[in-house]
Amino acid sequence: MTGTECVIAEGPDGGPAKYDITSYKKSGIEAMAAQTLADTATMVEADAYVVAFTKLIDEPGEQTVGADRFVWSYGSGSLGFHGGDVGALTLDLETCAFSVKKIETVSSRKIRAHGGLLLAAFAALMPSALVAAKSRFVLAPGPLWIRIHIACNVAALILALAGIAVAAAAIDGTDGADHLRGRHPKIGVGVMVVVGAMVLMGFARPGKDSPRRVYFNYVHTGLGYGAVVLAAAATRSGISKAADLEHIADKRAWYTAQTSLLVACFCAWLAVAVAGAAKRHKTPPKPLAPHRPSDSEIALKEVNTPINEREAAP
């Protein structure tokens, strides 16, 4: 309900007042300067709180109250996300005739599944692909490292697409679905573009003898590391948003899981990098090919050789 104006009452001691909602967080719920509600009351009837107030339909500097739909929600405890305790009604302001509609909310189970799939893809598989690429300096010559690298990247892309499909299905089942609302999905789109470009580049890698190979390596490697950094930011923003909307109970556990996976992969990458540097340092240099004198060197030698030595030469 970001970008809207609403009336909120907190318990029997918190009378109804007008608020602007600017974000999903509690800090984004700000009391409006003009508190013009009349006949306000909060009471308990039949073990339930009843909130009463009168509000003008049209007030200067505020959104006009529409007759098509009124949205309501309630919860217990402190002010926060209301989950499925929401609804809407259409009200005829002339006759007071109304009809109630149940609002479908985003499934927390699907959001957690979305987060788990993206966490495995972006915090485990993609960093592991970087470790595999780095291990080419340590493993025996052969295709093992590239096979692991490709498998990790492709698996990460598949899991990421599956996670996006789960989130899209969760949002499609709600009223007023907006797939790109907020910062998190926009970052996610950017990550998927970079990941997709990186995977496609990998399958179009030039041959070893191609002059474009060195430029390919620079771009492909840069995209790989950039994708991991962007993916870490996207995952972290997703955890924060899911916690704000109370789809997850404890965001610290998700943060810990993400950090542990990234740190483990970084330690593996660092160990492989150190081992590769040590291996290159211990490898003896290749022996130089014997020098074959050129024709000019041979002619110069003959000129400088004494005549008696040239005559004695076979």
Tab-separated table of C-alpha atoms in Angstrom:
chain	number	residue	atom	x	y	z
A	1	MET	CA	0.000	0.000	0.000
A	2	THR	CA	2.954	2.318	-0.502
A	3	GLY	CA	2.105	5.718	-1.972
A	4	THR	CA	-1.302	5.824	-0.316
A	5	GLU	CA	-3.042	7.657	2.515
A	6	CYS	CA	-4.837	5.754	5.228
A	7	VAL	CA	-6.395	5.887	8.672
A	8	ILE	CA	-4.677	3.832	11.391
A	9	ALA	CA	-5.722	3.072	14.958
A	10	GLU	CA	-3.321	1.244	17.293
A	11	GLY	CA	-5.215	-0.466	20.089
A	12	PRO	CA	-7.721	1.091	22.473
A	13	ASP	CA	-5.326	3.890	23.446
A	14	GLY	CA	-4.256	4.849	19.923
A	15	GLY	CA	-7.150	6.723	18.373
A	16	PRO	CA	-7.531	6.758	14.604
A	17	ALA	CA	-5.388	9.263	12.720
A	18	LYS	CA	-4.387	9.956	9.122
A	19	TYR	CA	-1.062	8.674	7.791
A	20	ASP	CA	1.023	8.685	4.617
A	21	ILE	CA	2.599	5.342	3.658
A	22	THR	CA	5.893	5.898	1.859
A	23	SER	CA	7.585	2.480	2.214
A	24	TYR	CA	7.085	-1.069	3.456
A	25	LYS	CA	8.939	-0.323	6.691
A	26	LYS	CA	7.325	1.054	9.822
A	27	SER	CA	9.543	4.114	9.521
A	28	GLY	CA	7.754	4.882	6.249
A	29	ILE	CA	4.390	5.372	7.988
A	30	GLU	CA	4.197	9.088	8.757
A	31	ALA	CA	1.398	10.992	10.467
A	32	MET	CA	-0.106	13.665	8.227
A	33	ALA	CA	0.188	17.296	9.275
A	34	ALA	CA	-3.560	17.991	8.970
A	35	GLN	CA	-5.442	15.683	11.344
A	36	THR	CA	-9.034	16.499	10.400
A	37	LEU	CA	-10.867	13.316	11.397
A	38	ALA	CA	-14.048	13.879	13.392
A	39	ASP	CA	-16.125	11.658	15.712
A	40	THR	CA	-13.128	9.401	16.367
A	41	ALA	CA	-13.540	6.514	18.759
A	42	THR	CA	-11.919	3.171	19.543
A	43	MET	CA	-13.930	0.686	21.564
A	44	VAL	CA	-14.206	-3.012	22.319
A	45	GLU	CA	-17.356	-4.836	21.272
A	46	ALA	CA	-17.758	-8.618	21.470
A	47	ASP	CA	-14.017	-9.145	22.118
A	48	ALA	CA	-13.077	-7.092	19.071
A	49	TYR	CA	-11.795	-3.578	18.542
A	50	VAL	CA	-14.149	-1.254	16.712
A	51	VAL	CA	-12.736	1.924	15.165
A	52	ALA	CA	-15.073	4.778	14.237
A	53	PHE	CA	-14.269	8.066	12.514
A	54	THR	CA	-15.643	10.591	10.042
A	55	LYS	CA	-13.523	11.853	7.166
A	56	LEU	CA	-14.201	14.397	4.448
A	57	ILE	CA	-14.241	12.942	0.948
A	58	ASP	CA	-12.218	15.777	-0.561
A	59	GLU	CA	-9.563	17.686	1.403
A	60	PRO	CA	-6.885	20.105	0.139
A	61	GLY	CA	-3.546	18.413	-0.589
A	62	GLU	CA	-4.915	14.910	-0.027
A	63	GLN	CA	-6.146	12.085	-2.217
A	64	THR	CA	-9.874	12.135	-2.886
A	65	VAL	CA	-11.757	9.265	-1.300
A	66	GLY	CA	-13.030	7.041	-4.102
A	67	ALA	CA	-16.343	5.261	-3.998
A	68	ASP	CA	-15.206	2.229	-5.984
A	69	ARG	CA	-13.239	0.429	-3.320
A	70	PHE	CA	-12.267	0.848	0.311
A	71	VAL	CA	-9.375	-1.311	1.519
A	72	TRP	CA	-9.020	-2.381	5.131
A	73	SER	CA	-6.632	-4.520	7.150
A	74	TYR	CA	-6.093	-5.461	10.774
A	75	GLY	CA	-3.591	-7.251	12.938
A	76	SER	CA	-2.519	-7.915	16.502
A	77	GLY	CA	0.481	-6.602	18.391
A	78	SER	CA	2.626	-3.755	17.116
A	79	LEU	CA	2.035	-1.979	13.849
A	80	GLY	CA	3.349	-4.165	11.024
A	81	PHE	CA	2.513	-6.289	8.019
A	82	HIS	CA	-1.055	-7.629	8.156
A	83	GLY	CA	-0.603	-10.800	6.086
A	84	GLY	CA	-3.937	-12.193	4.909
A	85	ASP	CA	-6.053	-10.122	7.298
A	86	VAL	CA	-7.144	-7.730	4.570
A	87	GLY	CA	-10.224	-7.050	2.518
A	88	ALA	CA	-11.985	-4.525	0.349
A	89	LEU	CA	-15.491	-3.277	-0.147
A	90	THR	CA	-17.308	-1.266	-2.756
A	91	LEU	CA	-19.512	1.412	-1.227
A	92	ASP	CA	-22.223	3.546	-2.779
A	93	LEU	CA	-21.782	6.876	-1.019
A	94	GLU	CA	-25.381	7.896	-1.716
A	95	THR	CA	-27.228	4.767	-0.560
A	96	CYS	CA	-24.495	3.203	1.644
A	97	ALA	CA	-25.035	-0.087	-0.204
A	98	PHE	CA	-21.818	-2.139	-0.191
A	99	SER	CA	-20.291	-5.421	-1.249
A	100	VAL	CA	-17.254	-7.055	0.370
A	101	LYS	CA	-14.390	-8.583	-1.595
A	102	LYS	CA	-11.613	-10.835	-0.295
A	103	ILE	CA	-8.146	-9.743	-1.399
A	104	GLU	CA	-5.688	-12.483	-2.377
A	105	THR	CA	-2.269	-11.861	-0.849
A	106	VAL	CA	1.192	-13.058	-1.842
A	107	SER	CA	1.971	-16.572	-0.610
A	108	SER	CA	4.752	-16.509	1.984
A	109	ARG	CA	5.550	-20.139	1.186
A	110	LYS	CA	6.234	-19.271	-2.452
A	111	ILE	CA	8.322	-16.250	-1.481
A	112	ARG	CA	10.469	-18.447	0.773
A	113	ALA	CA	10.853	-20.969	-2.061
A	114	HIS	CA	11.867	-18.106	-4.360
A	115	GLY	CA	14.479	-16.981	-1.848
A	116	GLY	CA	15.876	-20.480	-1.354
A	117	LEU	CA	16.297	-21.088	-5.087
A	118	LEU	CA	17.979	-17.725	-5.658
A	119	LEU	CA	20.213	-18.210	-2.621
A	120	ALA	CA	21.449	-21.552	-3.990
A	121	ALA	CA	21.967	-20.060	-7.454
A	122	PHE	CA	23.623	-16.764	-6.506
A	123	ALA	CA	25.454	-17.558	-3.260
A	124	ALA	CA	26.569	-21.139	-3.944
A	125	LEU	CA	26.642	-22.143	-7.622
A	126	MET	CA	27.824	-18.937	-9.291
A	127	PRO	CA	30.722	-18.370	-6.846
A	128	SER	CA	31.626	-22.055	-7.239
A	129	ALA	CA	31.899	-21.461	-10.982
A	130	LEU	CA	34.511	-18.763	-10.267
A	131	VAL	CA	36.427	-21.208	-8.054
A	132	ALA	CA	36.381	-23.799	-10.850
A	133	ALA	CA	37.695	-21.255	-13.352
A	134	LYS	CA	40.505	-20.295	-10.967
A	135	SER	CA	41.442	-23.961	-10.467
A	136	ARG	CA	42.647	-24.289	-14.075
A	137	PHE	CA	46.058	-23.184	-12.799
A	138	VAL	CA	46.116	-26.006	-10.229
A	139	LEU	CA	44.390	-29.012	-11.824
A	140	ALA	CA	46.186	-31.246	-14.276
A	141	PRO	CA	45.763	-30.139	-17.885
A	142	GLY	CA	42.391	-31.256	-19.170
A	143	PRO	CA	38.715	-30.302	-19.483
A	144	LEU	CA	37.707	-30.996	-15.857
A	145	TRP	CA	37.729	-27.376	-14.681
A	146	ILE	CA	35.766	-26.081	-17.664
A	147	ARG	CA	33.159	-28.818	-17.240
A	148	ILE	CA	32.659	-27.893	-13.577
A	149	HIS	CA	32.587	-24.194	-14.499
A	150	ILE	CA	29.925	-24.696	-17.173
A	151	ALA	CA	27.841	-27.031	-15.000
A	152	CYS	CA	27.771	-24.555	-12.083
A	153	ASN	CA	26.838	-21.588	-14.274
A	154	VAL	CA	24.121	-23.444	-16.185
A	155	ALA	CA	22.668	-24.879	-12.968
A	156	ALA	CA	22.688	-21.389	-11.422
A	157	LEU	CA	20.807	-19.983	-14.408
A	158	ILE	CA	18.213	-22.783	-14.261
A	159	LEU	CA	17.621	-22.323	-10.513
A	160	ALA	CA	17.401	-18.542	-10.921
A	161	LEU	CA	14.800	-18.874	-13.679
A	162	ALA	CA	12.845	-21.346	-11.539
A	163	GLY	CA	12.964	-18.918	-8.606
A	164	ILE	CA	11.703	-16.066	-10.777
A	165	ALA	CA	8.875	-18.278	-12.060
A	166	VAL	CA	7.837	-19.082	-8.479
A	167	ALA	CA	7.807	-15.390	-7.512
A	168	ALA	CA	5.867	-14.479	-10.652
A	169	ALA	CA	3.278	-17.151	-9.858
A	170	ALA	CA	2.938	-15.814	-6.314
A	171	ILE	CA	2.390	-12.247	-7.525
A	172	ASP	CA	0.044	-13.280	-10.355
A	173	GLY	CA	-2.317	-14.759	-7.790
A	174	THR	CA	-2.868	-11.394	-6.098
A	175	ASP	CA	-4.999	-8.382	-6.890
A	176	GLY	CA	-3.256	-5.506	-8.628
A	177	ALA	CA	-0.123	-7.528	-9.438
A	178	ASP	CA	2.957	-5.438	-10.193
A	179	HIS	CA	6.008	-7.578	-10.893
A	180	LEU	CA	8.529	-4.721	-10.934
A	181	ARG	CA	7.316	-2.758	-7.922
A	182	GLY	CA	10.160	-1.692	-5.681
A	183	ARG	CA	13.950	-1.808	-5.933
A	184	HIS	CA	14.483	-5.559	-5.470
A	185	PRO	CA	12.886	-6.858	-8.706
A	186	LYS	CA	14.649	-4.176	-10.742
A	187	ILE	CA	18.029	-5.283	-9.350
A	188	GLY	CA	17.009	-8.864	-10.082
A	189	VAL	CA	16.314	-8.049	-13.729
A	190	GLY	CA	19.781	-6.502	-14.026
A	191	VAL	CA	21.383	-9.585	-12.489
A	192	MET	CA	19.575	-11.934	-14.872
A	193	VAL	CA	20.669	-9.872	-17.879
A	194	VAL	CA	24.317	-10.085	-16.782
A	195	VAL	CA	24.083	-13.802	-15.949
A	196	GLY	CA	22.391	-14.607	-19.248
A	197	ALA	CA	25.016	-12.662	-21.210
A	198	MET	CA	27.814	-14.420	-19.332
A	199	VAL	CA	26.417	-17.908	-20.017
A	200	LEU	CA	25.781	-17.173	-23.696
A	201	MET	CA	29.302	-15.782	-24.064
A	202	GLY	CA	30.697	-18.974	-22.566
A	203	PHE	CA	29.136	-21.081	-25.309
A	204	ALA	CA	30.457	-18.681	-27.973
A	205	ARG	CA	34.057	-18.748	-26.717
A	206	PRO	CA	36.610	-18.219	-29.534
A	207	GLY	CA	39.229	-20.881	-30.179
A	208	LYS	CA	42.660	-20.800	-28.556
A	209	ASP	CA	44.323	-19.498	-31.705
A	210	SER	CA	41.773	-16.710	-32.246
A	211	PRO	CA	43.127	-13.152	-31.712
A	212	ARG	CA	39.813	-12.347	-30.006
A	213	ARG	CA	40.377	-14.939	-27.277
A	214	VAL	CA	42.254	-12.567	-24.947
A	215	TYR	CA	39.516	-9.894	-25.181
A	216	PHE	CA	36.863	-12.545	-24.650
A	217	ASN	CA	38.588	-13.707	-21.464
A	218	TYR	CA	38.677	-10.173	-20.045
A	219	VAL	CA	34.975	-9.493	-20.757
A	220	HIS	CA	33.750	-12.926	-19.685
A	221	THR	CA	35.725	-12.833	-16.432
A	222	GLY	CA	34.534	-9.299	-15.677
A	223	LEU	CA	30.914	-10.303	-16.242
A	224	GLY	CA	31.374	-13.312	-13.962
A	225	TYR	CA	32.688	-11.333	-11.020
A	226	GLY	CA	30.216	-8.501	-11.655
A	227	ALA	CA	27.315	-10.969	-11.704
A	228	VAL	CA	28.327	-12.405	-8.319
A	229	VAL	CA	28.509	-8.925	-6.751
A	230	LEU	CA	25.163	-7.840	-8.217
A	231	ALA	CA	23.576	-11.140	-7.248
A	232	ALA	CA	24.757	-10.736	-3.648
A	233	ALA	CA	23.144	-7.279	-3.533
A	234	ALA	CA	19.913	-8.600	-5.085
A	235	THR	CA	19.726	-11.503	-2.635
A	236	ARG	CA	20.341	-9.235	0.325
A	237	SER	CA	17.680	-6.734	-0.754
A	238	GLY	CA	15.259	-9.614	-1.271
A	239	ILE	CA	15.848	-10.881	2.265
A	240	SER	CA	15.253	-7.379	3.642
A	241	LYS	CA	12.022	-6.961	1.673
A	242	ALA	CA	10.724	-10.402	2.645
A	243	ALA	CA	11.380	-9.592	6.308
A	244	ASP	CA	9.623	-6.209	6.040
A	245	LEU	CA	6.562	-7.942	4.578
A	246	GLU	CA	6.822	-10.711	7.204
A	247	HIS	CA	7.202	-13.520	4.684
A	248	ILE	CA	10.176	-14.700	6.766
A	249	ALA	CA	10.280	-14.664	10.553
A	250	ASP	CA	14.015	-14.144	11.102
A	251	LYS	CA	16.050	-12.403	8.434
A	252	ARG	CA	19.257	-12.948	10.410
A	253	ALA	CA	19.153	-16.660	9.597
A	254	TRP	CA	18.895	-15.862	5.876
A	255	TYR	CA	21.679	-13.283	6.092
A	256	THR	CA	23.843	-15.832	7.908
A	257	ALA	CA	23.190	-18.479	5.255
A	258	GLN	CA	24.080	-16.075	2.447
A	259	THR	CA	27.212	-14.803	4.172
A	260	SER	CA	28.386	-18.332	5.068
A	261	LEU	CA	28.057	-19.555	1.480
A	262	LEU	CA	29.849	-16.518	0.043
A	263	VAL	CA	32.653	-16.679	2.609
A	264	ALA	CA	33.145	-20.422	2.035
A	265	CYS	CA	33.391	-19.883	-1.729
A	266	PHE	CA	35.763	-16.945	-1.267
A	267	CYS	CA	38.032	-19.036	0.979
A	268	ALA	CA	38.056	-21.814	-1.641
A	269	TRP	CA	38.827	-19.256	-4.368
A	270	LEU	CA	41.666	-17.785	-2.304
A	271	ALA	CA	43.133	-21.232	-1.549
A	272	VAL	CA	43.076	-22.149	-5.232
A	273	ALA	CA	44.644	-18.811	-6.190
A	274	VAL	CA	47.490	-19.296	-3.669
A	275	ALA	CA	48.055	-22.897	-4.815
A	276	GLY	CA	48.151	-21.789	-8.438
A	277	ALA	CA	50.691	-19.058	-7.686
A	278	ALA	CA	52.879	-21.526	-5.754
A	279	LYS	CA	52.703	-24.047	-8.585
A	280	ARG	CA	53.744	-21.469	-11.172
A	281	HIS	CA	56.630	-20.359	-8.910
A	282	LYS	CA	57.965	-23.931	-8.507
A	283	THR	CA	57.678	-24.889	-12.165
A	284	PRO	CA	61.179	-24.689	-13.744
A	285	PRO	CA	61.440	-22.548	-16.842
A	286	LYS	CA	61.391	-24.327	-20.166
A	287	PRO	CA	64.914	-24.874	-21.596
A	288	LEU	CA	65.801	-22.541	-24.396
A	289	ALA	CA	66.118	-24.004	-27.856
A	290	PRO	CA	69.753	-24.246	-29.085
A	291	HIS	CA	70.840	-21.177	-30.976
A	292	ARG	CA	71.150	-21.711	-34.707
A	293	PRO	CA	73.470	-19.158	-36.261
A	294	SER	CA	72.100	-17.181	-39.148
A	295	ASP	CA	73.719	-17.067	-42.589
A	296	SER	CA	75.143	-13.583	-41.894
A	297	GLU	CA	76.708	-14.813	-38.647
A	298	ILE	CA	78.303	-17.737	-40.503
A	299	ALA	CA	79.676	-15.432	-43.231
A	300	LEU	CA	81.066	-13.013	-40.639
A	301	LYS	CA	82.767	-15.848	-38.809
A	302	GLU	CA	84.429	-17.020	-42.008
A	303	VAL	CA	85.735	-13.516	-42.731
A	304	ASN	CA	87.267	-13.216	-39.260
A	305	THR	CA	88.816	-16.694	-39.304
A	306	PRO	CA	92.573	-16.767	-40.266
A	307	ILE	CA	93.352	-18.289	-43.650
A	308	ASN	CA	95.461	-21.121	-42.201
A	309	GLU	CA	92.512	-22.176	-39.940
A	310	ARG	CA	90.070	-22.068	-42.868
A	311	GLU	CA	92.434	-24.243	-44.931
A	312	ALA	CA	92.749	-26.679	-42.045
A	313	ALA	CA	89.027	-26.913	-41.595
A	314	PRO	CA	87.483	-30.024	-43.244
